[in-house]
PDB file of C-alpha atoms in Angstrom:
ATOM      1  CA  UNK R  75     -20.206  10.679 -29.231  1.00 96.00           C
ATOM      2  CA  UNK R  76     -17.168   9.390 -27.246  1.00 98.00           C
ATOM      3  CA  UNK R  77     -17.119   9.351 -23.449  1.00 98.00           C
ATOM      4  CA  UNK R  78     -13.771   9.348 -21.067  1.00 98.00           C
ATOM      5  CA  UNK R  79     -13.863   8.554 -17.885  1.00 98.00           C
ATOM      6  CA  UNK R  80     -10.678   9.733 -16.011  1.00 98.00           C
ATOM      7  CA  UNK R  81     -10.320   7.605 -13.007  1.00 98.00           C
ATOM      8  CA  UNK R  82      -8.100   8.322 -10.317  1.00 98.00           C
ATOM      9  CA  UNK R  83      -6.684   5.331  -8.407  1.00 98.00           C
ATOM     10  CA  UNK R  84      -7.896   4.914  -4.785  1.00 97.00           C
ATOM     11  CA  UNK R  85      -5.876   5.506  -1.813  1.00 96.00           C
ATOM     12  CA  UNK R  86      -2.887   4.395  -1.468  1.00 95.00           C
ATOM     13  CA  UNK R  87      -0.608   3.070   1.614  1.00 90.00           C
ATOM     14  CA  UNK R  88       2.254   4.734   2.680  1.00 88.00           C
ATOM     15  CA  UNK R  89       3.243   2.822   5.475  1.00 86.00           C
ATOM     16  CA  UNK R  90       3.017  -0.425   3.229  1.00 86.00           C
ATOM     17  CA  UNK R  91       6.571  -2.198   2.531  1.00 84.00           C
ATOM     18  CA  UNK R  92       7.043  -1.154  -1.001  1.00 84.00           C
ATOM     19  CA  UNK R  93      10.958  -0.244  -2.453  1.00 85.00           C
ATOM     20  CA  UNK R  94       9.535   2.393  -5.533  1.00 91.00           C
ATOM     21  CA  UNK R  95       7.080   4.246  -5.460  1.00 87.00           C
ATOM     22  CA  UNK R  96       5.486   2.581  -8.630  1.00 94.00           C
ATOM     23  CA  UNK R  97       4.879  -0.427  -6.108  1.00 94.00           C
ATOM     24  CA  UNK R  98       2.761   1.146  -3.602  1.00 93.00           C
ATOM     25  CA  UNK R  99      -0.639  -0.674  -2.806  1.00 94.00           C
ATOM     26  CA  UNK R 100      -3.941   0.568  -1.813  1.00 96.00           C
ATOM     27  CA  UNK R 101      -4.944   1.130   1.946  1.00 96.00           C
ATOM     28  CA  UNK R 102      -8.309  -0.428   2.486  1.00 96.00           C
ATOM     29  CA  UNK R 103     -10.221   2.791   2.187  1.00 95.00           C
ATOM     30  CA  UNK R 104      -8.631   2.992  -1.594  1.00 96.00           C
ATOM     31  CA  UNK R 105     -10.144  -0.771  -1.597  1.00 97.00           C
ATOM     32  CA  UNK R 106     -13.206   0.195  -0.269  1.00 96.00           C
ATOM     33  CA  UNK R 107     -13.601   3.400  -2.628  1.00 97.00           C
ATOM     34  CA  UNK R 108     -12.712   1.212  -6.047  1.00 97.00           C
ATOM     35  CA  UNK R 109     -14.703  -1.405  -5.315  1.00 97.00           C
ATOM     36  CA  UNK R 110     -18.150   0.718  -4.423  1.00 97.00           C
ATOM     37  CA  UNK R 111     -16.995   2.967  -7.930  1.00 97.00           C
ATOM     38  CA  UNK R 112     -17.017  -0.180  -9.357  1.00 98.00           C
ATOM     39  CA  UNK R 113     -20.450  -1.211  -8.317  1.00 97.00           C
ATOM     40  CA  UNK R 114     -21.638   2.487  -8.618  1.00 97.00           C
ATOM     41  CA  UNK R 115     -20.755   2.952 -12.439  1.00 97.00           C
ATOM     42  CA  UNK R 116     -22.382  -0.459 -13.038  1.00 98.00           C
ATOM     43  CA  UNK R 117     -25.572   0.322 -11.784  1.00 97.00           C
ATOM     44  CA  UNK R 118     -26.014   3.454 -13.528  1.00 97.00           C
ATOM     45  CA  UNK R 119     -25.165   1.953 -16.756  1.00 97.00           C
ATOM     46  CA  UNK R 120     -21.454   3.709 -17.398  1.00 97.00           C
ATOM     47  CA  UNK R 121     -19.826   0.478 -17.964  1.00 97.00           C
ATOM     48  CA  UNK R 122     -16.737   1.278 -20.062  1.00 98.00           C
ATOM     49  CA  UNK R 123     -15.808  -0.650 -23.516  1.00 98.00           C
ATOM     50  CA  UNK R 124     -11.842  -0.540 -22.317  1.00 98.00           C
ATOM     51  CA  UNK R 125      -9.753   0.246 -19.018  1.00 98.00           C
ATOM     52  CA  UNK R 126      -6.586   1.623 -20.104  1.00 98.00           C
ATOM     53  CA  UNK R 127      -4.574   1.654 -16.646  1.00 98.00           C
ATOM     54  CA  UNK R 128      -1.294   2.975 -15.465  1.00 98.00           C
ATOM     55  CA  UNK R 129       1.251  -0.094 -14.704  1.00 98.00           C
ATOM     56  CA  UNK R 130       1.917   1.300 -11.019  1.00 98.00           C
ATOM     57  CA  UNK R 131       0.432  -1.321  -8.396  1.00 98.00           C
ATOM     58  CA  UNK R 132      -2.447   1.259  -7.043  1.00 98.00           C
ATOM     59  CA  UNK R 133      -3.474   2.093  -9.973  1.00 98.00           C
ATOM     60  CA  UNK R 134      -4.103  -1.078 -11.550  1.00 98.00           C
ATOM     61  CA  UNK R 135      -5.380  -2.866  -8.735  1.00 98.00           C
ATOM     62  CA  UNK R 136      -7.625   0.250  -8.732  1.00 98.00           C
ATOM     63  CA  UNK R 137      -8.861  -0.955 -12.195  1.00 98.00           C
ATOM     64  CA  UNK R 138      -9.241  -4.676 -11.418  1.00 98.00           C
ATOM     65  CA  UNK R 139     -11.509  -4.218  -8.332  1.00 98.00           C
ATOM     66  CA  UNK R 140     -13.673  -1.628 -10.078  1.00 98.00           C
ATOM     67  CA  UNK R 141     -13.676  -3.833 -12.820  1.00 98.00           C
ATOM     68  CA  UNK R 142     -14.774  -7.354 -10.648  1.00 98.00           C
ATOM     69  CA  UNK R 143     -17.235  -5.453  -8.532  1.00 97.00           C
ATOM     70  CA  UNK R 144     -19.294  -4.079 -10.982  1.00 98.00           C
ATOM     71  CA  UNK R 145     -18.475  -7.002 -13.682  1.00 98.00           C
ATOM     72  CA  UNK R 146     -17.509  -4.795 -15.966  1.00 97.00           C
ATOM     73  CA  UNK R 147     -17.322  -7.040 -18.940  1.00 97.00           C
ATOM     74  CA  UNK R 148     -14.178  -4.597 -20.307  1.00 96.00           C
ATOM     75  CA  UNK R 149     -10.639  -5.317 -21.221  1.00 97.00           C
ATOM     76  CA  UNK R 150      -8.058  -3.811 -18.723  1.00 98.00           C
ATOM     77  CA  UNK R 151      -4.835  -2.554 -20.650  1.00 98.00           C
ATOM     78  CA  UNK R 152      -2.324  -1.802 -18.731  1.00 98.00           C
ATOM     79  CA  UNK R 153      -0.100   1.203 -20.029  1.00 97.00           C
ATOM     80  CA  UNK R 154       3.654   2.626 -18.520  1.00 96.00           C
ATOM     81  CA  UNK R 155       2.586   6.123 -20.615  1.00 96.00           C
ATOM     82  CA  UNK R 156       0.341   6.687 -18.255  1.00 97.00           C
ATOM     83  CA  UNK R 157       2.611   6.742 -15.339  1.00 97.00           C
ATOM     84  CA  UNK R 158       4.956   9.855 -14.366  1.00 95.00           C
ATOM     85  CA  UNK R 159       2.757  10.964 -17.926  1.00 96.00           C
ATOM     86  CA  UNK R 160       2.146  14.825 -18.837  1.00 96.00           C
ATOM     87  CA  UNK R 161      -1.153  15.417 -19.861  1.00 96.00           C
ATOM     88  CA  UNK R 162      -0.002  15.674 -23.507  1.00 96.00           C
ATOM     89  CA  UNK R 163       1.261  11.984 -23.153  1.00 97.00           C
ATOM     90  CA  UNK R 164      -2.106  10.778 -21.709  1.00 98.00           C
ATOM     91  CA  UNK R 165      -4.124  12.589 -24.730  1.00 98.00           C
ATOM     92  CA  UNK R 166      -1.666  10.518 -26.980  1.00 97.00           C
ATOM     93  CA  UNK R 167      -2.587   7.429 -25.334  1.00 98.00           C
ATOM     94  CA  UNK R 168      -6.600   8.622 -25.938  1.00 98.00           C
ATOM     95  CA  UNK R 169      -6.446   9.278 -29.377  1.00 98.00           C
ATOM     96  CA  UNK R 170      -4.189   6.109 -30.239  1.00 97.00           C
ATOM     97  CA  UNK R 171      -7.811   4.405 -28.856  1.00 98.00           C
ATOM     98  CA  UNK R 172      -9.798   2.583 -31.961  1.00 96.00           C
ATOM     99  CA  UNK R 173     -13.018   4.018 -32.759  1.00 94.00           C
ATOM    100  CA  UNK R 174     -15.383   0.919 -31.913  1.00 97.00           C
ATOM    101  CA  UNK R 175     -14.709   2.044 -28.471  1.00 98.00           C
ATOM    102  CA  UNK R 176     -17.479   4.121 -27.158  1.00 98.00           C
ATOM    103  CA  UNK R 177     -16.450   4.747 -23.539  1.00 98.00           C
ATOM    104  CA  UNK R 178     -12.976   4.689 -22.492  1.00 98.00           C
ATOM    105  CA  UNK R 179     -11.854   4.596 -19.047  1.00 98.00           C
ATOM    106  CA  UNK R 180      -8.436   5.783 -18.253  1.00 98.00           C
ATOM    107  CA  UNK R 181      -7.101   4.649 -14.653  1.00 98.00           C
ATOM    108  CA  UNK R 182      -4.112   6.869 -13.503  1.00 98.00           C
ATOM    109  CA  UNK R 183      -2.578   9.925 -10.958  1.00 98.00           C
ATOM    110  CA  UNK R 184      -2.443  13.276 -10.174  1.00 97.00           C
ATOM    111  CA  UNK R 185      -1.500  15.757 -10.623  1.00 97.00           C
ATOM    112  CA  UNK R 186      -2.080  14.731 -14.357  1.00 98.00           C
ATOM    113  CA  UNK R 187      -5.685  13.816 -14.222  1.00 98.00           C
ATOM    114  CA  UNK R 188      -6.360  17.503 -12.879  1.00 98.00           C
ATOM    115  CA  UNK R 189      -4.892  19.027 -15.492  1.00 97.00           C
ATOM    116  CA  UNK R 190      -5.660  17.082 -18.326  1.00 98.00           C
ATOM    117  CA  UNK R 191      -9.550  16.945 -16.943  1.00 98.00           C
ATOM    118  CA  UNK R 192      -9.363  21.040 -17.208  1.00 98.00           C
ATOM    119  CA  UNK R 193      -7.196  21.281 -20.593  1.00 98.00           C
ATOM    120  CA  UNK R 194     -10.029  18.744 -22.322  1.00 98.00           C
ATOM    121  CA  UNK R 195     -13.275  20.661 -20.987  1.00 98.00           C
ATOM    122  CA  UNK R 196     -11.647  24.217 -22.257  1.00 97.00           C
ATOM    123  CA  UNK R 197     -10.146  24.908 -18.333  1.00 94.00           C
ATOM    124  CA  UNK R 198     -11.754  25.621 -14.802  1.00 94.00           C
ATOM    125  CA  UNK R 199     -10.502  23.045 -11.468  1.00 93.00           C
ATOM    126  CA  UNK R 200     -11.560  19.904 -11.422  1.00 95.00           C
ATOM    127  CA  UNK R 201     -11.071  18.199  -7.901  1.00 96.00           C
ATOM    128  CA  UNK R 202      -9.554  14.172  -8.523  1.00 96.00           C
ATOM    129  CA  UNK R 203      -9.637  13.544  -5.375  1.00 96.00           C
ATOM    130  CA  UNK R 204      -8.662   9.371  -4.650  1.00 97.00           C
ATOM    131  CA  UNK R 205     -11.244   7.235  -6.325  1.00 98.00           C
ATOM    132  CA  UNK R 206     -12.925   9.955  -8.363  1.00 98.00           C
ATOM    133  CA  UNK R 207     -14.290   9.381 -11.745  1.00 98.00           C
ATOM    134  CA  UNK R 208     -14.870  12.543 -14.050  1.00 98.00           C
ATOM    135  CA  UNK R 209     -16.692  11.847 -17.423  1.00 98.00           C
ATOM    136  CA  UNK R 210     -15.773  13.993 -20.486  1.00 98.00           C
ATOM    137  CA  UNK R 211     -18.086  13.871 -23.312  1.00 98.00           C
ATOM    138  CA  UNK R 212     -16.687  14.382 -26.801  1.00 98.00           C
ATOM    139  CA  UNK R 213     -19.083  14.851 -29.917  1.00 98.00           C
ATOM    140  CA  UNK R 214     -16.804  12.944 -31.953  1.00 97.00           C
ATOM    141  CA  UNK R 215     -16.675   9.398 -34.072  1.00 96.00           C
ATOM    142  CA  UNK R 216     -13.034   9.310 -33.573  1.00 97.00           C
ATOM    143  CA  UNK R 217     -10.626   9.106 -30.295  1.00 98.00           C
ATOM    144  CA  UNK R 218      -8.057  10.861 -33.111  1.00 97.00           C
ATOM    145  CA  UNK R 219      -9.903  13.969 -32.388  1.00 97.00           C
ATOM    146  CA  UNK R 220     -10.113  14.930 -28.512  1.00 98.00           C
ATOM    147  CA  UNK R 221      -8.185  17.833 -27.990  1.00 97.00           C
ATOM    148  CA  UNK R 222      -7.996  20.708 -25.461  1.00 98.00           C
ATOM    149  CA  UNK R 223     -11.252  22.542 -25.301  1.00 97.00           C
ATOM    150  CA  UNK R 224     -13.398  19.782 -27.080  1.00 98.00           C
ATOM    151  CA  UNK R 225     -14.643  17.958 -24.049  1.00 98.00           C
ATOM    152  CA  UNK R 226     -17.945  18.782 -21.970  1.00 98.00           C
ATOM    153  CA  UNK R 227     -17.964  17.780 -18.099  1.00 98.00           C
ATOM    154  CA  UNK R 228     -21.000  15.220 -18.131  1.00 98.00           C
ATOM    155  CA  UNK R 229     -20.178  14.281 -14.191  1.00 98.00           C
ATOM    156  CA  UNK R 230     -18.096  14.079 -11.201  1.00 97.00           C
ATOM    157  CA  UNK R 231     -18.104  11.192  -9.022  1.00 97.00           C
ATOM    158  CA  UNK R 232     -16.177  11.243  -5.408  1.00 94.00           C
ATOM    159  CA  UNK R 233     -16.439   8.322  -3.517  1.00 90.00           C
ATOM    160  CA  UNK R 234     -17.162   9.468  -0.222  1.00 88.00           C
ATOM    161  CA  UNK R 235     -20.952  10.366  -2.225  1.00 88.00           C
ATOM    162  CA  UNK R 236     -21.230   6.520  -1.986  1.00 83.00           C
ATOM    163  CA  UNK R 237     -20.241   6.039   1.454  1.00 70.00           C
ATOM    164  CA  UNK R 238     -23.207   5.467   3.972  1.00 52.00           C
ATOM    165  CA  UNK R 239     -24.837   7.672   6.542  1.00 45.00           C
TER     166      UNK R 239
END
């Protein structure tokens, strides 16, 4: 069985001093949100093998703090396909993965992660709000063979579940 994990990056920063939008950083709730993700996915044992990111600045730094807060042990990859990407392009970027990877976690936008969340799991509306993780269980050896309608919805994490009372 193969497991993605579609992460969306955490909030980003509008008013930040940025020239294209591929530059624009987290706010410090899209800190915040990565970092406790991080920590979350950790603790409950969802540790990804790789972190395939977009190249944009909030998603990547996205992937770095989950990755450092919850010392995920994982390679970060950093990919331009998955930025401006269709969900076609992403799934090409999945099944490119090698097989020794078990869980993959893919760190990108929306709307793409919406849609390609709903194409893998046969359709429905999945929410990606900022900072949510959605896992997508395949029953597959191979990455070469997740395709539209393949994938079962194992969970949905938003990060404002992690946030205190």
């Amino acid at each position: 069985m193969k497991r993605l994990m579609l992460l969306r990056h955490g909030k980003s920063d509008w008013d930040a001093a940025y020239d294209r939008d591929h530059e624009r950083p987290l706010n410090p709730r899209g800190v915040r949100s990565a970092e406790a993700v991080g920590r979350f996915l950790a603790g409950a044992g969802e540790i990804p093998d790789l972190i395939v990111s977009s190249t944009a600045v909030r998603a990547r730094t996205t992937a770095e703090l989950a990755t450092a807060a919850g010392e995920w042990p994982a390679p970060i990859q950093l990919s331009s396909d998955l930025y401006g990407a269709s969900a076609g392009d992403v799934l090409r970027v999945i099944q490119d993965v090698a097989g020794n990877v078990q869980r993959l976690c893919l760190v990108g936008h929306n709307p793409t992660w919406e849609m390609l969340a709903a194409a893998l799991i046969g359709g429905g509306s999945v929410q990606m709000k900022t900072a949510t993780v959605a896992a997508i269980d395949f029953t597959t050896q191979d990455w070469r063979n997740v395709s539209p309608g393949r994938g079962s919805l194992a969970w949905l994490l938003q990060p404002k579940l992690l946030d205190g009372p």
